[in-house]
PDB file of C-alpha atoms in Angstrom:
ATOM      1  CA  MET A   1      53.992  15.480 199.965  1.00 79.00           C
ATOM      2  CA  PRO A   2      52.900  17.539 196.929  1.00 92.00           C
ATOM      3  CA  GLU A   3      53.711  21.230 197.212  1.00 95.00           C
ATOM      4  CA  ILE A   4      50.661  22.482 195.267  1.00 97.00           C
ATOM      5  CA  ALA A   5      47.134  21.650 196.437  1.00 98.00           C
ATOM      6  CA  PHE A   6      43.658  22.991 195.727  1.00 98.00           C
ATOM      7  CA  GLU A   7      44.114  25.777 198.294  1.00 97.00           C
ATOM      8  CA  ASP A   8      47.035  27.184 196.256  1.00 98.00           C
ATOM      9  CA  LEU A   9      44.998  27.490 193.056  1.00 98.00           C
ATOM     10  CA  THR A  10      43.249  30.786 193.674  1.00 98.00           C
ATOM     11  CA  PRO A  11      41.414  32.734 190.962  1.00 98.00           C
ATOM     12  CA  GLY A  12      43.676  35.210 189.193  1.00 98.00           C
ATOM     13  CA  ARG A  13      46.871  33.315 189.966  1.00 98.00           C
ATOM     14  CA  THR A  14      49.069  32.585 186.962  1.00 98.00           C
ATOM     15  CA  PHE A  15      51.832  30.052 186.499  1.00 98.00           C
ATOM     16  CA  ASP A  16      54.758  30.380 184.112  1.00 98.00           C
ATOM     17  CA  LEU A  17      55.201  26.957 182.510  1.00 98.00           C
ATOM     18  CA  GLY A  18      58.322  27.800 180.515  1.00 98.00           C
ATOM     19  CA  THR A  19      59.212  27.914 176.836  1.00 98.00           C
ATOM     20  CA  VAL A  20      59.626  25.420 174.045  1.00 98.00           C
ATOM     21  CA  VAL A  21      61.172  25.768 170.599  1.00 98.00           C
ATOM     22  CA  ILE A  22      59.340  23.895 167.848  1.00 98.00           C
ATOM     23  CA  ASP A  23      61.499  21.122 166.420  1.00 98.00           C
ATOM     24  CA  ARG A  24      60.687  20.542 162.736  1.00 98.00           C
ATOM     25  CA  ASP A  25      61.344  16.788 162.768  1.00 98.00           C
ATOM     26  CA  GLU A  26      59.292  16.258 165.931  1.00 98.00           C
ATOM     27  CA  MET A  27      56.468  18.358 164.464  1.00 98.00           C
ATOM     28  CA  ILE A  28      56.401  16.262 161.276  1.00 98.00           C
ATOM     29  CA  GLU A  29      56.685  12.951 163.116  1.00 98.00           C
ATOM     30  CA  PHE A  30      53.677  13.857 165.270  1.00 98.00           C
ATOM     31  CA  ALA A  31      51.698  14.774 162.142  1.00 98.00           C
ATOM     32  CA  ARG A  32      52.719  11.551 160.400  1.00 98.00           C
ATOM     33  CA  ARG A  33      51.319   9.544 163.299  1.00 98.00           C
ATOM     34  CA  PHE A  34      48.290  11.563 164.418  1.00 98.00           C
ATOM     35  CA  ASP A  35      47.306  14.275 161.900  1.00 98.00           C
ATOM     36  CA  PRO A  36      48.680  13.411 158.434  1.00 98.00           C
ATOM     37  CA  GLN A  37      47.271  16.337 156.519  1.00 98.00           C
ATOM     38  CA  PRO A  38      49.577  17.430 153.665  1.00 98.00           C
ATOM     39  CA  PHE A  39      50.289  20.936 155.047  1.00 98.00           C
ATOM     40  CA  HIS A  40      51.629  19.314 158.250  1.00 98.00           C
ATOM     41  CA  LEU A  41      53.908  16.899 156.364  1.00 98.00           C
ATOM     42  CA  ASP A  42      55.187  18.482 153.172  1.00 97.00           C
ATOM     43  CA  GLU A  43      56.923  21.822 152.586  1.00 96.00           C
ATOM     44  CA  ALA A  44      55.374  22.310 149.131  1.00 98.00           C
ATOM     45  CA  ALA A  45      51.862  21.515 150.376  1.00 98.00           C
ATOM     46  CA  GLY A  46      52.425  23.902 153.289  1.00 98.00           C
ATOM     47  CA  LYS A  47      53.430  26.702 150.907  1.00 98.00           C
ATOM     48  CA  GLU A  48      50.270  26.152 148.856  1.00 98.00           C
ATOM     49  CA  SER A  49      48.054  26.100 151.959  1.00 98.00           C
ATOM     50  CA  VAL A  50      46.399  28.964 153.826  1.00 97.00           C
ATOM     51  CA  PHE A  51      49.378  28.826 156.223  1.00 97.00           C
ATOM     52  CA  GLY A  52      51.938  29.703 153.538  1.00 98.00           C
ATOM     53  CA  GLN A  53      54.436  27.196 154.902  1.00 98.00           C
ATOM     54  CA  LEU A  54      54.706  23.865 156.693  1.00 98.00           C
ATOM     55  CA  ALA A  55      52.540  24.230 159.817  1.00 98.00           C
ATOM     56  CA  ALA A  56      52.309  22.231 163.035  1.00 98.00           C
ATOM     57  CA  SER A  57      49.168  20.290 163.828  1.00 98.00           C
ATOM     58  CA  GLY A  58      47.035  22.067 166.410  1.00 98.00           C
ATOM     59  CA  TRP A  59      47.020  18.822 168.379  1.00 98.00           C
ATOM     60  CA  PHE A  60      50.830  18.911 168.450  1.00 98.00           C
ATOM     61  CA  THR A  61      50.647  22.465 169.769  1.00 98.00           C
ATOM     62  CA  SER A  62      48.160  21.370 172.445  1.00 98.00           C
ATOM     63  CA  SER A  63      50.397  18.492 173.473  1.00 98.00           C
ATOM     64  CA  LEU A  64      53.344  20.857 173.946  1.00 98.00           C
ATOM     65  CA  TRP A  65      51.286  22.938 176.371  1.00 98.00           C
ATOM     66  CA  MET A  66      50.160  19.776 178.170  1.00 98.00           C
ATOM     67  CA  ARG A  67      53.753  18.595 178.585  1.00 98.00           C
ATOM     68  CA  ALA A  68      54.737  21.941 180.114  1.00 98.00           C
ATOM     69  CA  TYR A  69      51.708  21.782 182.448  1.00 98.00           C
ATOM     70  CA  VAL A  70      52.614  18.282 183.620  1.00 98.00           C
ATOM     71  CA  ASP A  71      56.295  19.090 184.126  1.00 98.00           C
ATOM     72  CA  GLU A  72      55.850  22.446 185.838  1.00 97.00           C
ATOM     73  CA  LEU A  73      52.680  21.947 187.904  1.00 97.00           C
ATOM     74  CA  LEU A  74      50.863  18.607 187.824  1.00 97.00           C
ATOM     75  CA  LEU A  75      53.778  16.460 188.969  1.00 97.00           C
ATOM     76  CA  ARG A  76      54.182  18.745 192.011  1.00 97.00           C
ATOM     77  CA  SER A  77      50.491  18.826 192.875  1.00 98.00           C
ATOM     78  CA  THR A  78      47.558  16.897 194.265  1.00 98.00           C
ATOM     79  CA  ALA A  79      46.095  16.561 190.738  1.00 98.00           C
ATOM     80  CA  LEU A  80      43.288  14.003 190.432  1.00 98.00           C
ATOM     81  CA  GLY A  81      42.528  14.286 186.701  1.00 97.00           C
ATOM     82  CA  SER A  82      40.116  16.303 184.615  1.00 97.00           C
ATOM     83  CA  PRO A  83      36.505  15.829 183.551  1.00 97.00           C
ATOM     84  CA  GLY A  84      37.127  17.914 180.406  1.00 97.00           C
ATOM     85  CA  GLY A  85      36.874  21.408 179.080  1.00 97.00           C
ATOM     86  CA  ASP A  86      34.790  23.795 177.060  1.00 97.00           C
ATOM     87  CA  GLU A  87      37.296  25.631 174.849  1.00 97.00           C
ATOM     88  CA  ILE A  88      40.184  24.832 172.578  1.00 98.00           C
ATOM     89  CA  ALA A  89      41.461  27.223 169.928  1.00 98.00           C
ATOM     90  CA  TRP A  90      44.426  27.668 167.634  1.00 98.00           C
ATOM     91  CA  PRO A  91      44.055  31.305 166.568  1.00 98.00           C
ATOM     92  CA  LEU A  92      47.398  31.348 164.711  1.00 98.00           C
ATOM     93  CA  PRO A  93      49.496  28.631 163.095  1.00 98.00           C
ATOM     94  CA  VAL A  94      52.733  27.368 164.614  1.00 98.00           C
ATOM     95  CA  PHE A  95      55.864  26.792 162.533  1.00 98.00           C
ATOM     96  CA  ALA A  96      59.186  25.023 162.938  1.00 98.00           C
ATOM     97  CA  GLY A  97      61.619  27.157 164.919  1.00 98.00           C
ATOM     98  CA  ASP A  98      58.923  29.120 166.751  1.00 98.00           C
ATOM     99  CA  GLU A  99      59.625  29.789 170.420  1.00 98.00           C
ATOM    100  CA  LEU A 100      56.438  29.421 172.434  1.00 98.00           C
ATOM    101  CA  HIS A 101      55.826  30.488 176.014  1.00 98.00           C
ATOM    102  CA  ALA A 102      53.326  28.482 178.085  1.00 98.00           C
ATOM    103  CA  THR A 103      51.213  29.909 180.896  1.00 98.00           C
ATOM    104  CA  LEU A 104      48.329  28.773 183.068  1.00 98.00           C
ATOM    105  CA  GLU A 105      45.748  31.042 184.665  1.00 98.00           C
ATOM    106  CA  ILE A 106      43.352  30.034 187.432  1.00 98.00           C
ATOM    107  CA  VAL A 107      39.894  31.266 186.419  1.00 98.00           C
ATOM    108  CA  GLU A 108      37.655  29.787 189.142  1.00 98.00           C
ATOM    109  CA  ALA A 109      38.034  27.430 192.080  1.00 98.00           C
ATOM    110  CA  ARG A 110      35.431  25.776 194.261  1.00 98.00           C
ATOM    111  CA  ARG A 111      35.321  22.945 196.736  1.00 96.00           C
ATOM    112  CA  SER A 112      33.295  19.942 195.618  1.00 96.00           C
ATOM    113  CA  ARG A 113      30.050  19.585 197.593  1.00 95.00           C
ATOM    114  CA  SER A 114      29.790  15.849 196.983  1.00 96.00           C
ATOM    115  CA  ARG A 115      33.502  15.123 197.516  1.00 96.00           C
ATOM    116  CA  PRO A 116      34.879  17.579 200.093  1.00 94.00           C
ATOM    117  CA  GLU A 117      38.387  16.105 199.760  1.00 96.00           C
ATOM    118  CA  MET A 118      38.532  17.579 196.261  1.00 97.00           C
ATOM    119  CA  GLY A 119      38.380  20.987 194.619  1.00 98.00           C
ATOM    120  CA  LEU A 120      37.346  21.827 191.068  1.00 98.00           C
ATOM    121  CA  VAL A 121      39.468  24.431 189.308  1.00 98.00           C
ATOM    122  CA  THR A 122      38.720  26.130 185.994  1.00 98.00           C
ATOM    123  CA  LEU A 123      42.012  26.637 184.173  1.00 98.00           C
ATOM    124  CA  ARG A 124      42.989  28.723 181.138  1.00 98.00           C
ATOM    125  CA  ALA A 125      45.839  27.350 179.050  1.00 98.00           C
ATOM    126  CA  LEU A 126      47.825  29.703 176.803  1.00 98.00           C
ATOM    127  CA  LEU A 127      50.767  29.416 174.433  1.00 98.00           C
ATOM    128  CA  HIS A 128      52.237  32.661 173.118  1.00 98.00           C
ATOM    129  CA  ARG A 129      54.661  33.414 170.302  1.00 98.00           C
ATOM    130  CA  GLY A 130      55.811  36.831 171.416  1.00 98.00           C
ATOM    131  CA  ASP A 131      52.608  38.811 172.047  1.00 98.00           C
ATOM    132  CA  ASP A 132      50.494  36.522 169.855  1.00 98.00           C
ATOM    133  CA  VAL A 133      48.363  33.708 171.293  1.00 98.00           C
ATOM    134  CA  VAL A 134      48.780  30.530 169.218  1.00 98.00           C
ATOM    135  CA  TYR A 135      46.886  28.160 171.539  1.00 98.00           C
ATOM    136  CA  ARG A 136      44.110  28.742 174.054  1.00 98.00           C
ATOM    137  CA  GLY A 137      42.184  26.227 176.111  1.00 98.00           C
ATOM    138  CA  ARG A 138      39.842  26.200 179.073  1.00 98.00           C
ATOM    139  CA  PHE A 139      39.178  23.119 181.166  1.00 98.00           C
ATOM    140  CA  THR A 140      38.497  21.853 184.666  1.00 98.00           C
ATOM    141  CA  GLY A 141      41.127  20.281 186.861  1.00 98.00           C
ATOM    142  CA  MET A 142      40.386  18.235 189.967  1.00 98.00           C
ATOM    143  CA  PHE A 143      42.834  18.705 192.869  1.00 98.00           C
ATOM    144  CA  GLY A 144      43.015  17.222 196.324  1.00 98.00           C
ATOM    145  CA  VAL A 145      42.712  19.513 199.337  1.00 97.00           C
ATOM    146  CA  ARG A 146      45.188  19.647 202.210  1.00 93.00           C
ATOM    147  CA  GLU A 147      42.516  19.370 204.907  1.00 82.00           C
ATOM    148  CA  VAL A 148      39.018  17.939 204.657  1.00 75.00           C
TER     149      VAL A 148
END
């Protein structure tokens, strides 16, 4: 039985999803496969870019948050998927060696009128490097309820 259900996802609640240190080789391999822009692949191109050094793809950064979310919450919950979101932002670049801290905040939660066995939860995703936000997202999660 999952330990986290819709009823546990109350507005204002936050979840600590842990930390991750950016591995240079993993960062480059992701870019090679999914976002092969020069400043994600090559030190010299990174130095010449607006980032001033080799920078992680924003999609790599997003995937790190997603992995933390799955490991720390989704696998222990009644998660039913997501219909999408309305915000994604990378306000600061991420670099090899950075230590990022992942959090999740519950923004809104409501029971589905058409499917009472499910709740819709607005979630805010954040990755911090120290006090600085390097990734921010907002999306809806669908979670099963304990009692219909």
